[in-house]
Short mmCIF file of C-alpha atoms in Angstrom, two decimals:
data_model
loop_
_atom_site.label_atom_id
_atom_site.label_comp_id
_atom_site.label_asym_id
_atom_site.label_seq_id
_atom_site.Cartn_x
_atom_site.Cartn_y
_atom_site.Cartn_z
CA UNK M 1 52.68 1.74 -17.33
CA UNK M 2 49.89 4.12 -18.68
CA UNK M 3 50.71 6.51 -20.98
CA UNK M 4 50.18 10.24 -21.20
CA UNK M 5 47.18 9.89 -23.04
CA UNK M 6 45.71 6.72 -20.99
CA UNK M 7 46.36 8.92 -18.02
CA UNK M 8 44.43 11.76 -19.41
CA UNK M 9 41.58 9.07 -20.18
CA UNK M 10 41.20 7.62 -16.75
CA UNK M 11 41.39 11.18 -15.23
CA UNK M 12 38.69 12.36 -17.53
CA UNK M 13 36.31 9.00 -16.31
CA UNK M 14 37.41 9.29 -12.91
CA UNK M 15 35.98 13.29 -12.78
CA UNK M 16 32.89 12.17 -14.41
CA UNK M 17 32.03 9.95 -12.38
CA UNK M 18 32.73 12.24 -9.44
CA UNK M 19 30.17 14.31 -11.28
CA UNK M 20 27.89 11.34 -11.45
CA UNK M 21 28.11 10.58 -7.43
CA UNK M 22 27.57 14.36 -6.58
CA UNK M 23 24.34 14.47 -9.02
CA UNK M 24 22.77 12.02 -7.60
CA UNK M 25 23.29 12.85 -4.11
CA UNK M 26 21.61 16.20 -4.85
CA UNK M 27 19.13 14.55 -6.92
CA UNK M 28 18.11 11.61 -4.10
CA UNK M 29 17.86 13.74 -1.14
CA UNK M 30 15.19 16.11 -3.10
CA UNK M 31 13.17 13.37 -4.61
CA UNK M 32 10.35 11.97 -2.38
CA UNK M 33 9.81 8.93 -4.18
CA UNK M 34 11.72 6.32 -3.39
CA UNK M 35 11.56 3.85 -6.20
CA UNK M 36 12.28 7.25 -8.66
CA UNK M 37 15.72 7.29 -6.35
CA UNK M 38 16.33 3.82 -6.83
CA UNK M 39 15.80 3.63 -10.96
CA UNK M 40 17.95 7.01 -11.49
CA UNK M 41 20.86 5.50 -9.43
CA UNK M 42 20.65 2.11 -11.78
CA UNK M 43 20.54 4.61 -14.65
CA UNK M 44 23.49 6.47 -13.56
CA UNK M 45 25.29 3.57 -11.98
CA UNK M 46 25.39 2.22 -15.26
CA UNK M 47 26.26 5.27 -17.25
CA UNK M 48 29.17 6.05 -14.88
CA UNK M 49 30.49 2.45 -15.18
CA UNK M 50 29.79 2.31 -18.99
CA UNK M 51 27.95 -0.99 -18.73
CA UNK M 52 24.31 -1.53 -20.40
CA UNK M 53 23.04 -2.91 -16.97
CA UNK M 54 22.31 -2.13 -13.43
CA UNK M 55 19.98 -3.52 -11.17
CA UNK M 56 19.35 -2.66 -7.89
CA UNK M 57 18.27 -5.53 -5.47
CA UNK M 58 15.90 -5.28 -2.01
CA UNK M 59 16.83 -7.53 1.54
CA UNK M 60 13.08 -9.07 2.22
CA UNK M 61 13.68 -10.63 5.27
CA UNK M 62 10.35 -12.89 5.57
CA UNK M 63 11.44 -14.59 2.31
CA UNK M 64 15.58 -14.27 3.22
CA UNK M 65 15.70 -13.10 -0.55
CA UNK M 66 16.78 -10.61 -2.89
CA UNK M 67 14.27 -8.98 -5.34
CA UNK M 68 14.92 -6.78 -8.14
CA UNK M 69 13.55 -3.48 -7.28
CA UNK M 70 14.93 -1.42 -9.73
CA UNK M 71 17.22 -1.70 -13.02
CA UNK M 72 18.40 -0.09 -15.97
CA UNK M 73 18.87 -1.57 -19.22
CA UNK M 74 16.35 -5.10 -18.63
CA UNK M 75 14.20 -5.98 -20.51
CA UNK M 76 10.44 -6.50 -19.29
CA UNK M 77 9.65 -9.09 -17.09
CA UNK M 78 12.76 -8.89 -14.87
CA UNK M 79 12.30 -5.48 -12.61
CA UNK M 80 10.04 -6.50 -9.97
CA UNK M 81 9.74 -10.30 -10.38
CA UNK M 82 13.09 -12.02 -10.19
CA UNK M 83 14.76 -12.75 -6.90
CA UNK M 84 17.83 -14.40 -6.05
CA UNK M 85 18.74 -16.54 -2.82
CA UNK M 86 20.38 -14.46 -0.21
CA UNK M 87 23.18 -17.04 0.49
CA UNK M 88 26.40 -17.94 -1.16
CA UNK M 89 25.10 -19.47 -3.92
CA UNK M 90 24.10 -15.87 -5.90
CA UNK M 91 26.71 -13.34 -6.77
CA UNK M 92 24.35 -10.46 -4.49
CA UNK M 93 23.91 -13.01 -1.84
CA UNK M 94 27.58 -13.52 -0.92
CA UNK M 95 27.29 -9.41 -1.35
CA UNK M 96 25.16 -9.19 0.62
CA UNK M 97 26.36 -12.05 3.70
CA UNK M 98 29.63 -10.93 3.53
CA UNK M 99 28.94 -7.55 3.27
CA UNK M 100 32.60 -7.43 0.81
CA UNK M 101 32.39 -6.69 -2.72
CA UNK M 102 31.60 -9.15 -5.05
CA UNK M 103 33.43 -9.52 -8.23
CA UNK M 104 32.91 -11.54 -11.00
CA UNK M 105 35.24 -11.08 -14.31
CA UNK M 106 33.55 -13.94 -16.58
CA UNK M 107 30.91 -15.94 -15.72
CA UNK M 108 32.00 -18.58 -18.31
CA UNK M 109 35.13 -19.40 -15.80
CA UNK M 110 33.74 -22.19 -13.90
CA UNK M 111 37.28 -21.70 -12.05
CA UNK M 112 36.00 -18.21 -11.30
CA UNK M 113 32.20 -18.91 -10.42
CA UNK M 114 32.68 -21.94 -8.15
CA UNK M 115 28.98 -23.06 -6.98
CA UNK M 116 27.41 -19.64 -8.20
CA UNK M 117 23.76 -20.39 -9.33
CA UNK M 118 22.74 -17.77 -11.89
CA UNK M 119 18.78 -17.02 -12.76
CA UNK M 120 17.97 -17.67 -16.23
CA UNK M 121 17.82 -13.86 -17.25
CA UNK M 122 21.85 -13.75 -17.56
CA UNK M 123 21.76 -16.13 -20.21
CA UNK M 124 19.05 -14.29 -21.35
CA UNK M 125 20.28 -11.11 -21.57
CA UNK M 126 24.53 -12.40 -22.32
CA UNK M 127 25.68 -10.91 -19.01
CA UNK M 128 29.07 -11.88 -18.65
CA UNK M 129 30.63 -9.54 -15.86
CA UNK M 130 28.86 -8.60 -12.54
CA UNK M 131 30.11 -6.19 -9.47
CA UNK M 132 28.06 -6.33 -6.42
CA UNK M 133 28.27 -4.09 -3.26
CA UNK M 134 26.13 -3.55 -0.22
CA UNK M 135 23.95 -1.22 0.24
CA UNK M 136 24.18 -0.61 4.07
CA UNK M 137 23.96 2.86 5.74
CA UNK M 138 26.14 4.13 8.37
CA UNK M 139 23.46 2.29 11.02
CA UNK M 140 20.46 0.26 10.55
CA UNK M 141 20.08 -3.07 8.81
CA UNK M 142 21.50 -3.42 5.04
CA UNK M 143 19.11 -2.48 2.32
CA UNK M 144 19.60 -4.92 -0.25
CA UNK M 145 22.73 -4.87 -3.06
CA UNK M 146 23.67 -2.87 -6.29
CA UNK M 147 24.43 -4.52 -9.08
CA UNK M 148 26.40 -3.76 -11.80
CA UNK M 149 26.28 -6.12 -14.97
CA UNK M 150 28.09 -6.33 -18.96
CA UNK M 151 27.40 -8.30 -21.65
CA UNK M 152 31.52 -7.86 -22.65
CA UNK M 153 34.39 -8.83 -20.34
CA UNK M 154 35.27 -6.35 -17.95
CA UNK M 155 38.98 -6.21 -15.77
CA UNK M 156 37.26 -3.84 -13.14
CA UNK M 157 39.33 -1.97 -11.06
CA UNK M 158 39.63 -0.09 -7.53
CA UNK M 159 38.55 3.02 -8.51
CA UNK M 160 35.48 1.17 -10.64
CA UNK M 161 34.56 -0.35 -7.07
CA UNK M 162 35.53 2.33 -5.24
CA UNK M 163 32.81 4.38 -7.23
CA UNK M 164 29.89 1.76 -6.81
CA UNK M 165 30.80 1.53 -3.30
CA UNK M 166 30.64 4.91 -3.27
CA UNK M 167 26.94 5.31 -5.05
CA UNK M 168 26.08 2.35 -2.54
CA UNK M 169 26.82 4.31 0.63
CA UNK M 170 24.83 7.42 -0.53
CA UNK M 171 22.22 5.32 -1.97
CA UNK M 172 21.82 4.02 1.56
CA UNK M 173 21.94 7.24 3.21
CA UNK M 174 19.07 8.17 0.60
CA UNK M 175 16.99 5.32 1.04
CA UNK M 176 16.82 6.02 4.80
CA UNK M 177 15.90 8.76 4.44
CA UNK M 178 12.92 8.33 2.10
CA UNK M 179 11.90 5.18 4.38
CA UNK M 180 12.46 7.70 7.29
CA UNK M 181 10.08 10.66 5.95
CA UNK M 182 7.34 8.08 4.81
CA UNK M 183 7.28 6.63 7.82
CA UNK M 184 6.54 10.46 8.89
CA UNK M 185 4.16 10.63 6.79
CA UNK M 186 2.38 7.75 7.80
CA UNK M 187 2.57 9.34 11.57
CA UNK M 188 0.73 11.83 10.24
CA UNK M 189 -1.42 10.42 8.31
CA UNK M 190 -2.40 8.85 11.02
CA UNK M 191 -2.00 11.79 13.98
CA UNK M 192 -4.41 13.65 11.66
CA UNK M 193 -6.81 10.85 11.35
CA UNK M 194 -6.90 11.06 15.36
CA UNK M 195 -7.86 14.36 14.95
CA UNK M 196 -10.34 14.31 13.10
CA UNK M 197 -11.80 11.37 14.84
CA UNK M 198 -11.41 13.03 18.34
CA UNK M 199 -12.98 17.09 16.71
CA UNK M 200 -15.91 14.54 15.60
CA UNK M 201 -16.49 12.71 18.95
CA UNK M 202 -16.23 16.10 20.46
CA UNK M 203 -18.58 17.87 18.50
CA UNK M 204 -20.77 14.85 19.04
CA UNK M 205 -20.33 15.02 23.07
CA UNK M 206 -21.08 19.07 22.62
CA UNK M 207 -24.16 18.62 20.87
CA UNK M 208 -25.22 16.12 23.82
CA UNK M 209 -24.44 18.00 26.72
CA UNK M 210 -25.84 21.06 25.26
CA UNK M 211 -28.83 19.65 24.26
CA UNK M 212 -28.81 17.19 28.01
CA UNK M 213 -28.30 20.65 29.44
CA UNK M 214 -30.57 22.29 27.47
CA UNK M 215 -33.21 19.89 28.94
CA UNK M 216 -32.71 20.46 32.32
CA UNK M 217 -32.60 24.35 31.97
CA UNK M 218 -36.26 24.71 30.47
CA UNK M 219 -37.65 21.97 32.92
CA UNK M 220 -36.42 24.25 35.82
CA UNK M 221 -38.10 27.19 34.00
CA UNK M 222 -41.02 25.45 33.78
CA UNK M 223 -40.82 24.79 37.18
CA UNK M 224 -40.18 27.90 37.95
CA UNK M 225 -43.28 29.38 36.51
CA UNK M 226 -45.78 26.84 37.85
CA UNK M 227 -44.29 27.52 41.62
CA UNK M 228 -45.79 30.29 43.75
CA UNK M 229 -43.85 31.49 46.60
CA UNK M 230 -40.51 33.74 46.15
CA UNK M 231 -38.94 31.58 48.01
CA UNK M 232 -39.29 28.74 45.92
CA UNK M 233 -38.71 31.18 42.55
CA UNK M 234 -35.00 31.79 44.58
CA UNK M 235 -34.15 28.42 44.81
CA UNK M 236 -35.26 26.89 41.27
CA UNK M 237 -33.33 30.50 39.73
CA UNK M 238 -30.29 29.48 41.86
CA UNK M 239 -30.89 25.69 40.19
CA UNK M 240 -30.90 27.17 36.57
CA UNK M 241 -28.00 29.70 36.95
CA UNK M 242 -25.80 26.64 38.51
CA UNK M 243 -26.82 24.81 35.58
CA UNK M 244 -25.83 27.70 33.06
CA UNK M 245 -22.52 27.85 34.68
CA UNK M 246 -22.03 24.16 34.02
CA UNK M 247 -23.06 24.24 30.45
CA UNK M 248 -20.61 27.29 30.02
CA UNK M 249 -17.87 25.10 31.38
CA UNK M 250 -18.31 22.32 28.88
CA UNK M 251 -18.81 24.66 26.12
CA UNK M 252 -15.26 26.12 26.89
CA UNK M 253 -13.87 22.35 27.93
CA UNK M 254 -15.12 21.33 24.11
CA UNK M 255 -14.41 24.57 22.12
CA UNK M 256 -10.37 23.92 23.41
CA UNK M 257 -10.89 20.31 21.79
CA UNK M 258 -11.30 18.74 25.63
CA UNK M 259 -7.82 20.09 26.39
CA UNK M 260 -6.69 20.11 29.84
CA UNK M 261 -6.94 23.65 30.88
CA UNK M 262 -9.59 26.15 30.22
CA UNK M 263 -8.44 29.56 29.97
CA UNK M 264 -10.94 31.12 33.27
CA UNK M 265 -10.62 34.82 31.88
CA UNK M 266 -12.56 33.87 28.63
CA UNK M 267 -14.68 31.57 30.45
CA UNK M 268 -15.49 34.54 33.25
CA UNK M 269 -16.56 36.45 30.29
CA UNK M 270 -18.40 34.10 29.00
CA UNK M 271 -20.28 34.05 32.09
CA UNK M 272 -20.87 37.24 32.60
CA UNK M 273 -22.57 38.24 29.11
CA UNK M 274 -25.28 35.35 30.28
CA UNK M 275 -25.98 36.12 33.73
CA UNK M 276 -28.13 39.27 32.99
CA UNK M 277 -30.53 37.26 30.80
CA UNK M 278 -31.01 35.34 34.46
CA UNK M 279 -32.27 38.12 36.56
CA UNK M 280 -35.47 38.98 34.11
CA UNK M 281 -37.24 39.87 37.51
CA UNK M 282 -34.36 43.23 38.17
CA UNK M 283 -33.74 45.87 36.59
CA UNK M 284 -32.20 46.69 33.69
CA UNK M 285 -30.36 49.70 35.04
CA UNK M 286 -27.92 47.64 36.48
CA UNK M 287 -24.73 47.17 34.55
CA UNK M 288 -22.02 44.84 34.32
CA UNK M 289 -18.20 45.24 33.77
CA UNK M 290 -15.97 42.02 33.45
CA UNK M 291 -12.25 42.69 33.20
CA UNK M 292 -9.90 39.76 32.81
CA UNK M 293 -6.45 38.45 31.60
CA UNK M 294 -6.13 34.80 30.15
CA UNK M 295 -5.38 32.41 32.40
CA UNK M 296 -5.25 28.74 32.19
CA UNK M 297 -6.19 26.64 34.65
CA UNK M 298 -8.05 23.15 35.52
CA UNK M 299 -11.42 22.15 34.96
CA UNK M 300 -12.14 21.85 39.06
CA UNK M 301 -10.51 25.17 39.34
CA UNK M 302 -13.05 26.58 36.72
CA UNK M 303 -16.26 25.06 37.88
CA UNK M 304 -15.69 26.54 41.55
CA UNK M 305 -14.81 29.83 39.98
CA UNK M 306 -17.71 29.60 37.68
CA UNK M 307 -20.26 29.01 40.65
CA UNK M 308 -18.75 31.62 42.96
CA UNK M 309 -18.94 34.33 40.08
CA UNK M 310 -22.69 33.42 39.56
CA UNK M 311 -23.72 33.14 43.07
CA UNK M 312 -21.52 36.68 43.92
CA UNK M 313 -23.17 38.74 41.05
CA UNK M 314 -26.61 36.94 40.97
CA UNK M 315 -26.75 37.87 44.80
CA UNK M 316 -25.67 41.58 43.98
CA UNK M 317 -28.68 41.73 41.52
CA UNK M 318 -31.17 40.20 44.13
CA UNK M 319 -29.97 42.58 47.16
CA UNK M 320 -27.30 45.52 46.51
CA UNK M 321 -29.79 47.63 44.70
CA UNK M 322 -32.89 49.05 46.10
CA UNK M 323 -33.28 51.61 43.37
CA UNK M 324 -32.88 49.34 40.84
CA UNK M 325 -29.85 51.00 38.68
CA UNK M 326 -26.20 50.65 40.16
CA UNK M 327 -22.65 49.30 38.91
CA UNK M 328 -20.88 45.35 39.37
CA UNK M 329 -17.45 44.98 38.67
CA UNK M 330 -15.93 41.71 38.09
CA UNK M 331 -12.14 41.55 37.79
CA UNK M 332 -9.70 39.12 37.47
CA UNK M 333 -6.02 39.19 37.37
CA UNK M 334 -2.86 37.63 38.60
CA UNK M 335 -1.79 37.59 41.89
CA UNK M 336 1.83 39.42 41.18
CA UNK M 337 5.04 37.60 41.86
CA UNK M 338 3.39 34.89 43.84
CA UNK M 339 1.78 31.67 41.92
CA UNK M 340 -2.26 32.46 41.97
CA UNK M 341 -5.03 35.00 41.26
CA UNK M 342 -6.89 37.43 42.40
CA UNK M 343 -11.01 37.91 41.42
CA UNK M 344 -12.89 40.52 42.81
CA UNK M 345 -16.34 40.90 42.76
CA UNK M 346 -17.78 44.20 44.00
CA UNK M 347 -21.29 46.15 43.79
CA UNK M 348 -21.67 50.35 44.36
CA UNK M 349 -24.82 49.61 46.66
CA UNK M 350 -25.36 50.31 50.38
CA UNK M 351 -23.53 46.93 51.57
CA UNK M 352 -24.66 44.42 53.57
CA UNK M 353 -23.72 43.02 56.68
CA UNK M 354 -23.01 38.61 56.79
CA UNK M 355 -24.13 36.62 59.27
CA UNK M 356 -21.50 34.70 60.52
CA UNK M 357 -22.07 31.04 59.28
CA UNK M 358 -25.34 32.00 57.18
CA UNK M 359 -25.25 30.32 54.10
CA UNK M 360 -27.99 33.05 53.04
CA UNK M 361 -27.70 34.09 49.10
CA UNK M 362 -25.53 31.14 47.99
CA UNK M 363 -22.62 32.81 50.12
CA UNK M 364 -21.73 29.79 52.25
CA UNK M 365 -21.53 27.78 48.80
CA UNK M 366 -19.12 30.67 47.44
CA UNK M 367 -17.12 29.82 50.34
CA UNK M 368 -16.74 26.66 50.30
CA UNK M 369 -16.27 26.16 47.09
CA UNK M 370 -13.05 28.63 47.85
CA UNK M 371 -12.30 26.24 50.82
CA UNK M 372 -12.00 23.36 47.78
CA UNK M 373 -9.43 25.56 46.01
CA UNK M 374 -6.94 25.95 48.89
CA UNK M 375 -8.52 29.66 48.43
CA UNK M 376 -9.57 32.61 50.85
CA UNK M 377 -12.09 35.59 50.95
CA UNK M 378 -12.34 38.49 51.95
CA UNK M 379 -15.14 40.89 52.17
CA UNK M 380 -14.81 44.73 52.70
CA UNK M 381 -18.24 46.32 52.85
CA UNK M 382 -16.80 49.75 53.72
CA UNK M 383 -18.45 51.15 50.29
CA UNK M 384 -20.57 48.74 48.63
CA UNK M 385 -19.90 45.28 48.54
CA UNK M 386 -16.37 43.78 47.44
CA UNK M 387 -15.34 40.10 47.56
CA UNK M 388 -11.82 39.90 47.12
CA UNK M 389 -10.84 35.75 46.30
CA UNK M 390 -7.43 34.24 46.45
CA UNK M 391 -7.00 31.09 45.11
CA UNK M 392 -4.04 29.02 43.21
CA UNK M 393 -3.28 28.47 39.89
CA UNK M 394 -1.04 26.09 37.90
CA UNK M 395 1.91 27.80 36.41
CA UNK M 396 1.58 29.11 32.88
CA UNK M 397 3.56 31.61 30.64
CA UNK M 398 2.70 35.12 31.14
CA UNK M 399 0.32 36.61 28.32
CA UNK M 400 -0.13 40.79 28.49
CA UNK M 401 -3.26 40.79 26.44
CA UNK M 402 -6.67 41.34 28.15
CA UNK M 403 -10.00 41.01 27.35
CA UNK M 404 -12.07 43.36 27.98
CA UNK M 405 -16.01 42.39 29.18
#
């Protein structure tokens, strides 16, 4: 039976190493590197335990072996190089296999050791009594096996393994989750790697359809000025605005990173501040508004919308104004509490009247390009011009901001 003073002794260990566990567990789950984890838990392993020795053993499954990862107290050459068999013939093996703790009074007791096979460091070092426990989280395979180690007998107890057991389980817990947040990082490491790959390739494939597109534009143009009849100047300036629209489409595809939507009320914008420097032949009295909210939407959807702005307006430039000065509004916006959107496209001149099924001024392209879209159009000509296009959308979050043209 212990007496008062004993007791008072094994309470005062007992609460430090209760201090010990909770120290490390704050320490462990801040600290990023994991072989810094594993060296202050032999440190304080061995501190709480009062032994000069703690090692700290890793599972390497190609090998079916158990190296020293980490220690306290070893002298050089052991840490990192010695590994024992992960079997029954080592002390951490049978640790480890059984997944029981290991306990080994004196190593001298041949009665005691059985068929234990000890590396030469013991000797070496005058290690007489060893604990081993697992290290094994609450899922997931085992880690590998803490070690405990004296060079002076040692009658461990239950509360001795019970608080190396203990330090194994959070050990566990922490090495999972270092192993779990590097392999994060690794992710992305990697995810950003993509990245960058993918903003390189796509700056590369901007620069060549620009430049592609580029090429095309200023042969039309010089095609357009070595033709001679107006009607041929119509038809190569229709060839060169369709090509602008194009080019702004895959400058707003690669600016998003080749996402899969293109927000339409920037790229309606966008359109609009280029299509005056098109009609060099009109005046410059004629002004254009753009109004439109964002809007994502598909790259088909955007081409056709593209194309029907620049055939609408290019056509109001060519025919609504006869005195050369007058208004075009261009407005987009949603279509309400139905799915879709609404675009309007309307001119303050004297109106004109459509023959049905001409395709005169790009107007039976506008329409069916709108037939592609599962669209429809209207046109009101009761003051001016206004084209008034349906058309559906995919469904996106609502955004109140506008920008203005």
């Amino acid at each position: 039976m212990l007496s008062h003073q004993d007791n008072a002794t094994e309470t005062v260990r007992l609460l430090r190493q209760q201090a010990a566990l909770a120290r490390f567990g704050s320490y462990a789950f801040r600290e990023p590197v994991l072989l810094k984890i594993l060296n202050e838990a032999a440190r304080t392993c061995a501190e709480g335990l009062d032994v000069p020795f703690c090692k700290i053993c890793r599972y390497r499954p190609a090998e079916n072996d158990l190296l020293i990862e980490a220690g306290y107290g070893w002298r050089d050459g052991v840490i990192g190089h010695v590994v024992s068999a992960a079997d029954h013939s080592t002390p951490q093996g049978r640790a480890f296999i059984t997944e029981q703790p290991v306990i080994l009074h004196d190593l001298q007791d041949q009665r005691e050791c059985g068929d234990v096979v000890l590396p030469a460091f013991y000797a070496q070092h005058g290690i007489i009594s060893t604990i081993d426990v697992i290290i094994k989280g609450l899922s997931g395979e085992p880690y590998g096996v803490l070690e405990i180690d004296s060079a002076v007998q040692h009658d461990y107890d239950q509360h001795d393994v019970a608080f190396l057991t203990g330090f194994a389980n959070i050990l566990a817990e922490a090495v999972a989750t270092s192993q779990r947040v590097q392999a994060l990082r690794v992710a992305f490491a990697r995810a950003e790697a993509l990245v960058v790959e993918k903003d390189m390739l796509a700056e590369e494939l901007k620069h060549r359809v620009r430049n592609n597109l580029q090429l095309i534009s200023g042969m039309l143009d010089s095609h357009l000025r070595a033709v001679a009849g107006p009607a041929q100047k119509v038809s190569v300036m229709a060839m060169i605005r369709r090509v602008m629209t194009l080019a702004e489409v895959y400058e707003q595809l690669l600016g998003t990173g080749l996402g899969r939507s293109i927000d339409l009320g920037e790229y309606i914008n966008a359109v609009c501040k280029n299509l005056p420097t098109l009609q060099n032949s009109f005046s410059k009295d004629i002004l254009l508004s753009c109004r439109t909210v964002t809007l994502p939407v598909d790259l088909d959807t955007v081409t056709a919308i593209g194309m029907i702005v620049a055939e609408t307006v290019s056509n109001s430039y060519e025919h609504a104004f006869p005195n050369g000065s007058g208004l075009i509004d261009i407005e987009l916006r949603r279509a309400g509490a139905q799915p879709g959107a609404v675009l309007t496209i309307s001119d303050d001149g004297p109106g004109f009247t459509e023959v049905a099924g001409s395709k005169r001024h790009g107007i039976g392209l506008v329409r069916r390009l709108m037939q592609q879209l599962d669209g429809s159009t209207s046109l009101d000509v009761t003051a001016g011009t206004r084209w008034t296009f349906r058309f559906p959308t995919p469904s996106a979050p609502e955004t109140p901001a506008e920008d203005g043209g």
